[in-house]
Short mmCIF file of N, CA and C in Angstrom, two decimals:
data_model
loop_
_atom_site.label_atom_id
_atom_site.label_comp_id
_atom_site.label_asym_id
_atom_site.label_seq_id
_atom_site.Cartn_x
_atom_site.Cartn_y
_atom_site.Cartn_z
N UNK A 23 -8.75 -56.87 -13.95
CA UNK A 23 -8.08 -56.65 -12.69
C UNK A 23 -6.63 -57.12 -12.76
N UNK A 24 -6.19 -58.25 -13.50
CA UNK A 24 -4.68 -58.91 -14.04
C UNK A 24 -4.37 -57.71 -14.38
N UNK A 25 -4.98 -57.44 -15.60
CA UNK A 25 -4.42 -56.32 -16.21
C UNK A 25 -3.70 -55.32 -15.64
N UNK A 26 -4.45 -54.72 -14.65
CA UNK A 26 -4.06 -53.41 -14.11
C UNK A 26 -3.14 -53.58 -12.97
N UNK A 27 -2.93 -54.76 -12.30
CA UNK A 27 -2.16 -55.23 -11.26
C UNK A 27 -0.82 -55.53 -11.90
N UNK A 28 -0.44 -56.00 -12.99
CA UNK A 28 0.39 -56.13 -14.55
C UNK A 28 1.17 -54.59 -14.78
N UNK A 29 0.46 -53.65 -15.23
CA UNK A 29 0.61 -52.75 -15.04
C UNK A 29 1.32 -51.83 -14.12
N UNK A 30 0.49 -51.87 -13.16
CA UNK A 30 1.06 -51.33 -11.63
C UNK A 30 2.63 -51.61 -11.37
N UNK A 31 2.64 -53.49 -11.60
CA UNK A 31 4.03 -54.06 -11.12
C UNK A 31 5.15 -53.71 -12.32
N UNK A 32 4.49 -53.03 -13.33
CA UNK A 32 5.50 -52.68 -14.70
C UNK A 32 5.76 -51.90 -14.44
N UNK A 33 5.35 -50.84 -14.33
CA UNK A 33 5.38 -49.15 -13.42
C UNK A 33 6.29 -48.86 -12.65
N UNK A 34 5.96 -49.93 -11.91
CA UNK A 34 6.89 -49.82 -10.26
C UNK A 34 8.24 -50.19 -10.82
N UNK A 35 8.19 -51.24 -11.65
CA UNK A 35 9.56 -51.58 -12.02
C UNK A 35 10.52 -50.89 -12.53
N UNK A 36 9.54 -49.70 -13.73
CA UNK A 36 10.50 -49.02 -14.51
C UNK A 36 10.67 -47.75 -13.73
N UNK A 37 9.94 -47.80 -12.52
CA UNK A 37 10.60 -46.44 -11.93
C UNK A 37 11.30 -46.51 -11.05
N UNK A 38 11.50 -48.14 -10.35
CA UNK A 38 12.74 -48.55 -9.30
C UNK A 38 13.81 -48.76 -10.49
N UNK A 39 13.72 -48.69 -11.24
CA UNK A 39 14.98 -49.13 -11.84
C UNK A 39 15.52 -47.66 -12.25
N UNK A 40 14.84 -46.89 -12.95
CA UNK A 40 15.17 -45.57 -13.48
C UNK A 40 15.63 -44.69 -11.73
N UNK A 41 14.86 -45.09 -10.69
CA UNK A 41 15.73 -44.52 -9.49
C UNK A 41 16.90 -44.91 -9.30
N UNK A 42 17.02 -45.84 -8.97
CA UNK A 42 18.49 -46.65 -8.89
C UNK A 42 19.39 -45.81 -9.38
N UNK A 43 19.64 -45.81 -11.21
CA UNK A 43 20.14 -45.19 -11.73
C UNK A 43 20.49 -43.61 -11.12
N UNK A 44 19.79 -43.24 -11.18
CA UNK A 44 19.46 -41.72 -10.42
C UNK A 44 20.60 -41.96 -9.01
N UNK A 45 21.21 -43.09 -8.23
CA UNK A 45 21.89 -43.28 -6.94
C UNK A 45 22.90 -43.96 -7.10
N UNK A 46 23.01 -43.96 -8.36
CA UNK A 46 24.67 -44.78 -8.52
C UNK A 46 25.79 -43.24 -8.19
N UNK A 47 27.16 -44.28 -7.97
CA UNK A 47 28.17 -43.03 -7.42
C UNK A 47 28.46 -42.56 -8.94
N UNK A 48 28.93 -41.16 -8.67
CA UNK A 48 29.02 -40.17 -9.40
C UNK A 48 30.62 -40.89 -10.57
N UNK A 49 30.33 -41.00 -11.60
CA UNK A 49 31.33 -41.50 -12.48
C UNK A 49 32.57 -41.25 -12.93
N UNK A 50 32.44 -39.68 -12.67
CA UNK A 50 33.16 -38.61 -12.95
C UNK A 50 34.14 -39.01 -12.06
N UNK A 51 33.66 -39.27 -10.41
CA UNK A 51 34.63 -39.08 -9.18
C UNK A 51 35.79 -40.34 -9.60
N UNK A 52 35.61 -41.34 -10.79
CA UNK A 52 36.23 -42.38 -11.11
C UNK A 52 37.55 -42.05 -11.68
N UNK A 53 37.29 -40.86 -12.08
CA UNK A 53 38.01 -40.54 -13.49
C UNK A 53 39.39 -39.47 -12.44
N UNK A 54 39.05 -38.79 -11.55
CA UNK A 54 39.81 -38.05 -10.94
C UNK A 54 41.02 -39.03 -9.43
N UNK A 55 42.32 -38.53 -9.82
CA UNK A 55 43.21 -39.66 -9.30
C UNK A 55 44.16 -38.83 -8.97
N UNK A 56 44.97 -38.89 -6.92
CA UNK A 56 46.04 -38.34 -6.90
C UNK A 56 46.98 -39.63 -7.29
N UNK A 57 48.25 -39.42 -7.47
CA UNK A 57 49.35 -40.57 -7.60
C UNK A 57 50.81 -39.68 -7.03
N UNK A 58 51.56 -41.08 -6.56
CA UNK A 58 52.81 -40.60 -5.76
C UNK A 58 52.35 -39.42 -4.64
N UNK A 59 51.41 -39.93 -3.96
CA UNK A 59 51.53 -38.72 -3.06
C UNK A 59 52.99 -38.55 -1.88
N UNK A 60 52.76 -37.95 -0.76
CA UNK A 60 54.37 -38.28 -0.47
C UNK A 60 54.11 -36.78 0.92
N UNK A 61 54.72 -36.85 1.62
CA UNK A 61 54.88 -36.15 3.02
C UNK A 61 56.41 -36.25 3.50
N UNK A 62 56.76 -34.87 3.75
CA UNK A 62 58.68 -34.98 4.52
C UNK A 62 58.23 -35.39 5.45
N UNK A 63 59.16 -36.14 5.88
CA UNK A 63 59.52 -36.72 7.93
C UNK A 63 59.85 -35.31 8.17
N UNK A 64 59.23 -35.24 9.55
CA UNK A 64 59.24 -34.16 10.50
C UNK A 64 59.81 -34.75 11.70
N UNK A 65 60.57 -33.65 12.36
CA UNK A 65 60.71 -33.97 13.91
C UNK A 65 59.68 -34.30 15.06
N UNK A 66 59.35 -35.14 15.48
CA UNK A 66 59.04 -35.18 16.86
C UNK A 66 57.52 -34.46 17.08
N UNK A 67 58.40 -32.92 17.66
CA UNK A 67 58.02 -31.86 18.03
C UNK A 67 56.62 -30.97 16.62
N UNK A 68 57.47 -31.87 15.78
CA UNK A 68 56.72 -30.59 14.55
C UNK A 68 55.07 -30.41 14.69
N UNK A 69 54.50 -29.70 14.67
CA UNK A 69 52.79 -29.52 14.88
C UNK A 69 52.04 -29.35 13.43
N UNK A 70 53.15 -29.21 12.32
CA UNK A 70 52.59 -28.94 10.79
C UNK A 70 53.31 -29.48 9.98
N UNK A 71 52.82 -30.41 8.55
CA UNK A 71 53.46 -31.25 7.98
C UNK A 71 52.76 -30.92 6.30
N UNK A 72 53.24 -31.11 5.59
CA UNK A 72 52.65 -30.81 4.48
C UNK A 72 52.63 -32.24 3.35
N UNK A 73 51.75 -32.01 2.22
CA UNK A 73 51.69 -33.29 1.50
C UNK A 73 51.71 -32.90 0.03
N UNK A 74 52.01 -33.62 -0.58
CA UNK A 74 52.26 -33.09 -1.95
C UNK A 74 51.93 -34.37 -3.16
N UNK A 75 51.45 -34.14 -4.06
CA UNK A 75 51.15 -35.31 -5.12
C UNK A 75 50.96 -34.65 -6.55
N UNK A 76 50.61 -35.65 -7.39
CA UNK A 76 50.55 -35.51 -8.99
C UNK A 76 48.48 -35.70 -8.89
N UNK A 77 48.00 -34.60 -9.17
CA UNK A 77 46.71 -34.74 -9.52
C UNK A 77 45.97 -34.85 -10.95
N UNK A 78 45.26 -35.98 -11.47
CA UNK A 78 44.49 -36.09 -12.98
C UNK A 78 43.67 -36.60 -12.98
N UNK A 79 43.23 -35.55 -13.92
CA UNK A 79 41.73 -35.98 -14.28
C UNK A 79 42.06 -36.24 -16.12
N UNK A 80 41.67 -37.55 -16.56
CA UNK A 80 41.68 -37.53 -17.70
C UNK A 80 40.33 -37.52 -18.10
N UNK A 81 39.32 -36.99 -17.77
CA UNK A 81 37.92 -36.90 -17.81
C UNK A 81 37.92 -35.62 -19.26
N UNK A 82 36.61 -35.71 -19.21
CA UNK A 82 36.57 -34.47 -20.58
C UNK A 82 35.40 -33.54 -19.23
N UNK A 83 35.59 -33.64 -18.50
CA UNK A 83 35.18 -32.64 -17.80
C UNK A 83 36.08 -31.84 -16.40
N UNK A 84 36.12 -30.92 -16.67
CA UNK A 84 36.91 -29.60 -15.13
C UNK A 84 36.24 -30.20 -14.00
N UNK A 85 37.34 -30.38 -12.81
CA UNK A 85 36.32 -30.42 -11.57
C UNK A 85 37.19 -29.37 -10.75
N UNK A 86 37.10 -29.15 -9.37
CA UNK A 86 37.55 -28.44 -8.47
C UNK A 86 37.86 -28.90 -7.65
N UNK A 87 39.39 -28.88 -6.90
CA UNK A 87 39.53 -29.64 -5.42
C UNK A 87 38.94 -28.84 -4.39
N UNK A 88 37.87 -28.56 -3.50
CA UNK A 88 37.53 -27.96 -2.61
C UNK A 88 38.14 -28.01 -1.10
N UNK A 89 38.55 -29.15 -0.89
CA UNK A 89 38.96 -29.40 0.66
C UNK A 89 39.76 -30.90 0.59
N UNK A 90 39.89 -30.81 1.82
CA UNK A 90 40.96 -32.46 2.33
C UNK A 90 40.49 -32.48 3.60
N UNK A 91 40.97 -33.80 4.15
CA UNK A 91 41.04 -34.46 5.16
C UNK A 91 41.90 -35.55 5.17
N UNK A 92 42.04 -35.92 6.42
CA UNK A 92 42.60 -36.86 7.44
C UNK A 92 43.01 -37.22 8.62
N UNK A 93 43.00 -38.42 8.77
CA UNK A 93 43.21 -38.75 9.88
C UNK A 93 44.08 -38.19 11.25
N UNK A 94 45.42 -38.05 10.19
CA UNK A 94 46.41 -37.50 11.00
C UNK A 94 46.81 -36.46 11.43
N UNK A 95 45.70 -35.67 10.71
CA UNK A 95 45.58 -34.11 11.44
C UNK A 95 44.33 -33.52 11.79
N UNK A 96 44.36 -32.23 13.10
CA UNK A 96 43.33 -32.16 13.44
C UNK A 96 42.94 -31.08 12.24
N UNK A 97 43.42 -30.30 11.45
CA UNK A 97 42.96 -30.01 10.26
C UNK A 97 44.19 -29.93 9.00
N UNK A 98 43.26 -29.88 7.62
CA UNK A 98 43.87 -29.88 6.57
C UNK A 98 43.46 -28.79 5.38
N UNK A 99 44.41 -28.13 4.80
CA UNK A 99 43.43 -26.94 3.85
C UNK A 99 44.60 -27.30 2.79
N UNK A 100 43.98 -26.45 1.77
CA UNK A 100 44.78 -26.32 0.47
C UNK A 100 45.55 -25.00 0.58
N UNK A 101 46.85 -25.09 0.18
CA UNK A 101 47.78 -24.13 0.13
C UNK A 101 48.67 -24.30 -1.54
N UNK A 102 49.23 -22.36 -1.26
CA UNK A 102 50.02 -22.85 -2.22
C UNK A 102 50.84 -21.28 -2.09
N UNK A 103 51.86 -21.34 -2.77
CA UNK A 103 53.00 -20.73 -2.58
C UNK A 103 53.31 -19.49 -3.73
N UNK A 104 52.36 -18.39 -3.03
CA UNK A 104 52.72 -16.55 -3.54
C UNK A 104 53.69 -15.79 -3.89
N UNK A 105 53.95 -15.46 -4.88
CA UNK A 105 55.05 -14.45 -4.78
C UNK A 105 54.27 -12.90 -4.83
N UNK A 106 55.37 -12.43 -3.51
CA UNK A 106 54.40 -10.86 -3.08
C UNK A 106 55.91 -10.20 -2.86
N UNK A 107 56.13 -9.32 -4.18
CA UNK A 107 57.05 -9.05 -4.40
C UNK A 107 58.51 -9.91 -4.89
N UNK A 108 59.53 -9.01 -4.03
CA UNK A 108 60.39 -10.17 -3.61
C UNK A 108 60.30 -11.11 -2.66
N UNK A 109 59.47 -11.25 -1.83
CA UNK A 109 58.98 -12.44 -1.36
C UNK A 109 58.24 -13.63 -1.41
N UNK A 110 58.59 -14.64 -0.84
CA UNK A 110 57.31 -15.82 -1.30
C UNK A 110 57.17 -15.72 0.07
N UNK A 111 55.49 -16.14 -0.02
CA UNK A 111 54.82 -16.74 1.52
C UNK A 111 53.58 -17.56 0.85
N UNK A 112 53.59 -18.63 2.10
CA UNK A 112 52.45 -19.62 1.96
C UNK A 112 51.05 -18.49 1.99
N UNK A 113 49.90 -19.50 1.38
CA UNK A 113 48.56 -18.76 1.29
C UNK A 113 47.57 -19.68 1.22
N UNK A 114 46.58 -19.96 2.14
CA UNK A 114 45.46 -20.88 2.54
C UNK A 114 44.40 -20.45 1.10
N UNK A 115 44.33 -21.47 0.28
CA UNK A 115 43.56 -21.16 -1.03
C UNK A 115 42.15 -22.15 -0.74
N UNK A 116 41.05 -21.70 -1.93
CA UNK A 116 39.76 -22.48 -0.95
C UNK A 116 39.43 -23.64 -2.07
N UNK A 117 40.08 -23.80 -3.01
CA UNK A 117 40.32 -24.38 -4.42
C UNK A 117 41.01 -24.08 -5.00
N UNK A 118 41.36 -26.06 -5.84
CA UNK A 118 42.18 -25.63 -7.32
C UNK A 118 41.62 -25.99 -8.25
N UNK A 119 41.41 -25.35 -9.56
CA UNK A 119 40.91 -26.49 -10.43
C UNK A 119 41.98 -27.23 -11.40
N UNK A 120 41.01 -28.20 -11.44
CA UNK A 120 41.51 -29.48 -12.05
C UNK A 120 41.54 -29.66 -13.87
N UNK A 121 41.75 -29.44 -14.73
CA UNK A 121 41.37 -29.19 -16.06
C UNK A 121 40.96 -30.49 -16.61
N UNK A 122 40.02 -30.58 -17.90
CA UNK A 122 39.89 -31.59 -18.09
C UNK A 122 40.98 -32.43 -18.76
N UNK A 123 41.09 -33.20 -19.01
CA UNK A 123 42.43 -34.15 -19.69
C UNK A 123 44.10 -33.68 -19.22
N UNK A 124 43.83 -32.56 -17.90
CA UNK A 124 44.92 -32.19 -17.23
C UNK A 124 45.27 -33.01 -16.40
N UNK A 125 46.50 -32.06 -15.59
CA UNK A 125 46.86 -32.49 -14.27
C UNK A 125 47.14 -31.14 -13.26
N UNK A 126 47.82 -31.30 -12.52
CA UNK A 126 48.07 -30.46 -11.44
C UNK A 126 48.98 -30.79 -10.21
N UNK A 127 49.94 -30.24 -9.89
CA UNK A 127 51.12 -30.64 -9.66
C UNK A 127 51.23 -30.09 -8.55
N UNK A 128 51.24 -30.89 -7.11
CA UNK A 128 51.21 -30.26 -5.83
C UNK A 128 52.72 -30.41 -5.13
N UNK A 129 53.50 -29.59 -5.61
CA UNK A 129 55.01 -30.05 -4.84
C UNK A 129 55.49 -28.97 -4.25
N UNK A 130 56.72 -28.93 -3.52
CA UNK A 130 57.48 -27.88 -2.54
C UNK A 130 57.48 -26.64 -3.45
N UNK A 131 57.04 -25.31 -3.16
CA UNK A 131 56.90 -24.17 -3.98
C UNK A 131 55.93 -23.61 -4.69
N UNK A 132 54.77 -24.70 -4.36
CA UNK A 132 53.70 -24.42 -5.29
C UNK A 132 52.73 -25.07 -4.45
N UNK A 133 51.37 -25.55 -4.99
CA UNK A 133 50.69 -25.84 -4.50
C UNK A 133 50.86 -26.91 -3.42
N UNK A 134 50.24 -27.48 -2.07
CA UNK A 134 50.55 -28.27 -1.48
C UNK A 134 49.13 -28.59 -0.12
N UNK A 135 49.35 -29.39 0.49
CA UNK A 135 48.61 -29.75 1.51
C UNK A 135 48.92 -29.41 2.83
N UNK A 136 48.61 -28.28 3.59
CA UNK A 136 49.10 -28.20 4.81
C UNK A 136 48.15 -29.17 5.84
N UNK A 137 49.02 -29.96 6.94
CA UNK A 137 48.65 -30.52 7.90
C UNK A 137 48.87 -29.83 9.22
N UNK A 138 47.54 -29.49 10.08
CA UNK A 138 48.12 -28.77 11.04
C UNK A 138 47.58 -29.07 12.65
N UNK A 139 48.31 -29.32 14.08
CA UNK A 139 47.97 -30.49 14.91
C UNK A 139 48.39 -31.64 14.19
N UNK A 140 49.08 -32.27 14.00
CA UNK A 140 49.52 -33.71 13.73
C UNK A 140 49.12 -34.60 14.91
N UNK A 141 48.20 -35.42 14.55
CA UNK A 141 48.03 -36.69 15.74
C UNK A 141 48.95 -37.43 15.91
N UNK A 142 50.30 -37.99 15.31
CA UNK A 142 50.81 -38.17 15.52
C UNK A 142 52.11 -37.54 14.61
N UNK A 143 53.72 -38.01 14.55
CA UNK A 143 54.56 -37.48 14.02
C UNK A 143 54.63 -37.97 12.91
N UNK A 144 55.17 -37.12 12.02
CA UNK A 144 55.80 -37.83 10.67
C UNK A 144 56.92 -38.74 10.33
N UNK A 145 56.73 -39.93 10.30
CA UNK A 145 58.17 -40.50 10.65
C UNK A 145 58.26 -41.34 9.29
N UNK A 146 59.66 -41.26 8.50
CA UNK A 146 59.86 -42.03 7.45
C UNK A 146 59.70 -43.34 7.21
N UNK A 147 58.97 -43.61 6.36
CA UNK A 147 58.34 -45.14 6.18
C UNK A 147 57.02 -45.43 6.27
N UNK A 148 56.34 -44.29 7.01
CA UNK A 148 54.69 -44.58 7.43
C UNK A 148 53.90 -44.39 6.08
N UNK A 149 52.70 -44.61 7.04
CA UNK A 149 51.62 -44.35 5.50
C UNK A 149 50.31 -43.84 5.97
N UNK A 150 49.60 -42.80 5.46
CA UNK A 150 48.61 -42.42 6.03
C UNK A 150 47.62 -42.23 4.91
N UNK A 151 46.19 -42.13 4.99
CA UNK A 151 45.10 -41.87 4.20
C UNK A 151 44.91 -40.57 4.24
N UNK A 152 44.36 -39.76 2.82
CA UNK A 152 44.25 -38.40 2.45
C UNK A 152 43.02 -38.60 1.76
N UNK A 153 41.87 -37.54 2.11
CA UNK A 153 40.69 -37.86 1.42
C UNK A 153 40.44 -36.72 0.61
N UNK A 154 40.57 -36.66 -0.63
CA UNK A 154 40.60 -35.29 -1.96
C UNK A 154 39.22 -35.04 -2.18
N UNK A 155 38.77 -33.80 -1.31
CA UNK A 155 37.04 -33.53 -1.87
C UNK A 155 36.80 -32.48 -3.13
N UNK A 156 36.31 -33.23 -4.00
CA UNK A 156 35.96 -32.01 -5.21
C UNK A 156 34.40 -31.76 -5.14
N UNK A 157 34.50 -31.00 -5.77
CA UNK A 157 33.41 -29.48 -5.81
C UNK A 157 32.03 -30.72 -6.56
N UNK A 158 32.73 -31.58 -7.66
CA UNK A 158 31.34 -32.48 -8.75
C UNK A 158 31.44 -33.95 -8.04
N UNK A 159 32.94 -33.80 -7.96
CA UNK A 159 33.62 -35.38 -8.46
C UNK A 159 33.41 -36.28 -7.06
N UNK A 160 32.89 -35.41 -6.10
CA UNK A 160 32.51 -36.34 -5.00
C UNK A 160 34.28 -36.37 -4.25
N UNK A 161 34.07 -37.69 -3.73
CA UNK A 161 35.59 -37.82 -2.74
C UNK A 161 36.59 -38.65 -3.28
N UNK A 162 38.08 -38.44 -3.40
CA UNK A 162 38.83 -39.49 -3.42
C UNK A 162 39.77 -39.77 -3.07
N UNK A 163 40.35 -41.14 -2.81
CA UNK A 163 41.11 -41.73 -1.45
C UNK A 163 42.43 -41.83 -2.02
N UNK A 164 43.63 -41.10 -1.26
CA UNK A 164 44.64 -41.62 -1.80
C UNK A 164 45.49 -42.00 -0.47
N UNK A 165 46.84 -42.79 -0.93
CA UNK A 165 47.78 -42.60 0.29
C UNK A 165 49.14 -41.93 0.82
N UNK A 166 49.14 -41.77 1.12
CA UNK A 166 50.37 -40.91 1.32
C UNK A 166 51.58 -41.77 1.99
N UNK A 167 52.66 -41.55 1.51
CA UNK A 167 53.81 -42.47 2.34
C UNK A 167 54.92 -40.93 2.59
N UNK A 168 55.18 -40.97 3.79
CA UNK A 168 55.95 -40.35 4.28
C UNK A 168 57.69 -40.61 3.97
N UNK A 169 58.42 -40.19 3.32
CA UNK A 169 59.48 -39.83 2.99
C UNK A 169 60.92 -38.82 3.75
N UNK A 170 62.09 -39.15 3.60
CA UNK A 170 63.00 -38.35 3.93
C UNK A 170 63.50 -37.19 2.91
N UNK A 171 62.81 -37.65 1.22
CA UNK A 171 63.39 -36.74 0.49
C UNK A 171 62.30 -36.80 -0.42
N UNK A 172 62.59 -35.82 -1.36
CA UNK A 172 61.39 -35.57 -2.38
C UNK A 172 61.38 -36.52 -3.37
N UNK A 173 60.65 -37.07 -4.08
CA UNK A 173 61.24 -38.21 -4.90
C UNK A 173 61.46 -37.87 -6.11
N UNK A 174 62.34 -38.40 -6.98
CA UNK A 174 63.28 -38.29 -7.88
C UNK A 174 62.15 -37.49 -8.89
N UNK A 175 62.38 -36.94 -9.72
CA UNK A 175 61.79 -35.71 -10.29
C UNK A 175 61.20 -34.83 -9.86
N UNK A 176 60.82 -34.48 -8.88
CA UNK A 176 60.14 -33.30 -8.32
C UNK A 176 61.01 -32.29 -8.31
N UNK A 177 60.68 -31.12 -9.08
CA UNK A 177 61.17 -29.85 -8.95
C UNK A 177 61.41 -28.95 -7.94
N UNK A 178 60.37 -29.15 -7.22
CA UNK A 178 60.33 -28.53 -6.46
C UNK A 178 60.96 -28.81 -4.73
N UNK A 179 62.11 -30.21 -4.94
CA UNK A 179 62.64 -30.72 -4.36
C UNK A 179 63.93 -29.82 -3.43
N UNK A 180 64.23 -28.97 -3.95
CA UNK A 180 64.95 -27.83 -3.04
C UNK A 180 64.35 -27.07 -2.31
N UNK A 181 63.20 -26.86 -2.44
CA UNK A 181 62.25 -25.77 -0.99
C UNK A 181 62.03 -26.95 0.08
N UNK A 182 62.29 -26.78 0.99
CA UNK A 182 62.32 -27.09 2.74
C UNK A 182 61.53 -26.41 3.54
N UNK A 183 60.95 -25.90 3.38
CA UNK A 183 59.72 -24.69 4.02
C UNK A 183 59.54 -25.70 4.86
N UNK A 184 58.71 -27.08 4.45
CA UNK A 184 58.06 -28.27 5.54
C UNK A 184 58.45 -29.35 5.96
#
């Protein structure tokens, strides 16, 4: 009867433990990182604000950005910037992917974050939370500091669209 009660409590052990495992956070989501994110000051009045950052994954695996959020707006999508013809126009995209040991470069002219309803204004100096949802990698938190100018290397520092 030891025996089998021995047993039982060995059982139980190696399969609470092998669950566990099974509920740890996703590892991958470790590996995926925005940096320098960054938002223009807007007027007042403005109702749409956009956000822009350096995205990497030095992972040996692809993930996908699927969506965003935050606080400071009543919504957020992924955008990025078409050429249709001689024209450029913005375009609500539903993903980007992320390459493995890449990056991905969200600045004025290209890919970017539209904010739209602003809860409050964009005003230089603030700081707000941006939550990056990928498709594997689960969620991740970056911050954003609101700016008067693009910061020093960004190319894409002459488009004003936002």
């Amino acid at each position: 009867m030891l025996a089998r009660l021995a047993t039982t409590v060995l059982l139980a052990a190696v399969w609470l433990n092998a669950s566990a495992d099974d509920h740890q956070p996703d590892h991958h989501s470790m590996h995926l990182a925005a940096s320098q994110a960054w938002s223009r000051a807007m007027p007042p009045t403005a109702p749409t604000g956009a956000v822009y950052f350096t995205l990497r994954n030095p992972g040996d695996t692809a993930d996908r950005l699927v969506g965003v959020k935050t606080p400071r707006a009543e919504k957020a999508e992924l955008h990025a910037h078409v050429h249709d013809g001689d024209l450029m126009r913005m375009e609500h995209v539903e993903g980007v992917d992320v390459p493995a040991g890449g990056e991905v470069q969200f600045k004025p002219g290209g890919y970017h974050v539209m904010l739209f309803n602003l809860s409050e204004p964009l005003v230089t100096g603030d700081r707000f939370p941006l939550t990056l949802i990928f498709r594997d990698g689960g969620e991740v938190q970056t911050e954003v500091t609101i700016r008067d100018q693009a910061p020093e290397g960004d190319t894409g520092a002459a488009h004003s669209h936002h």
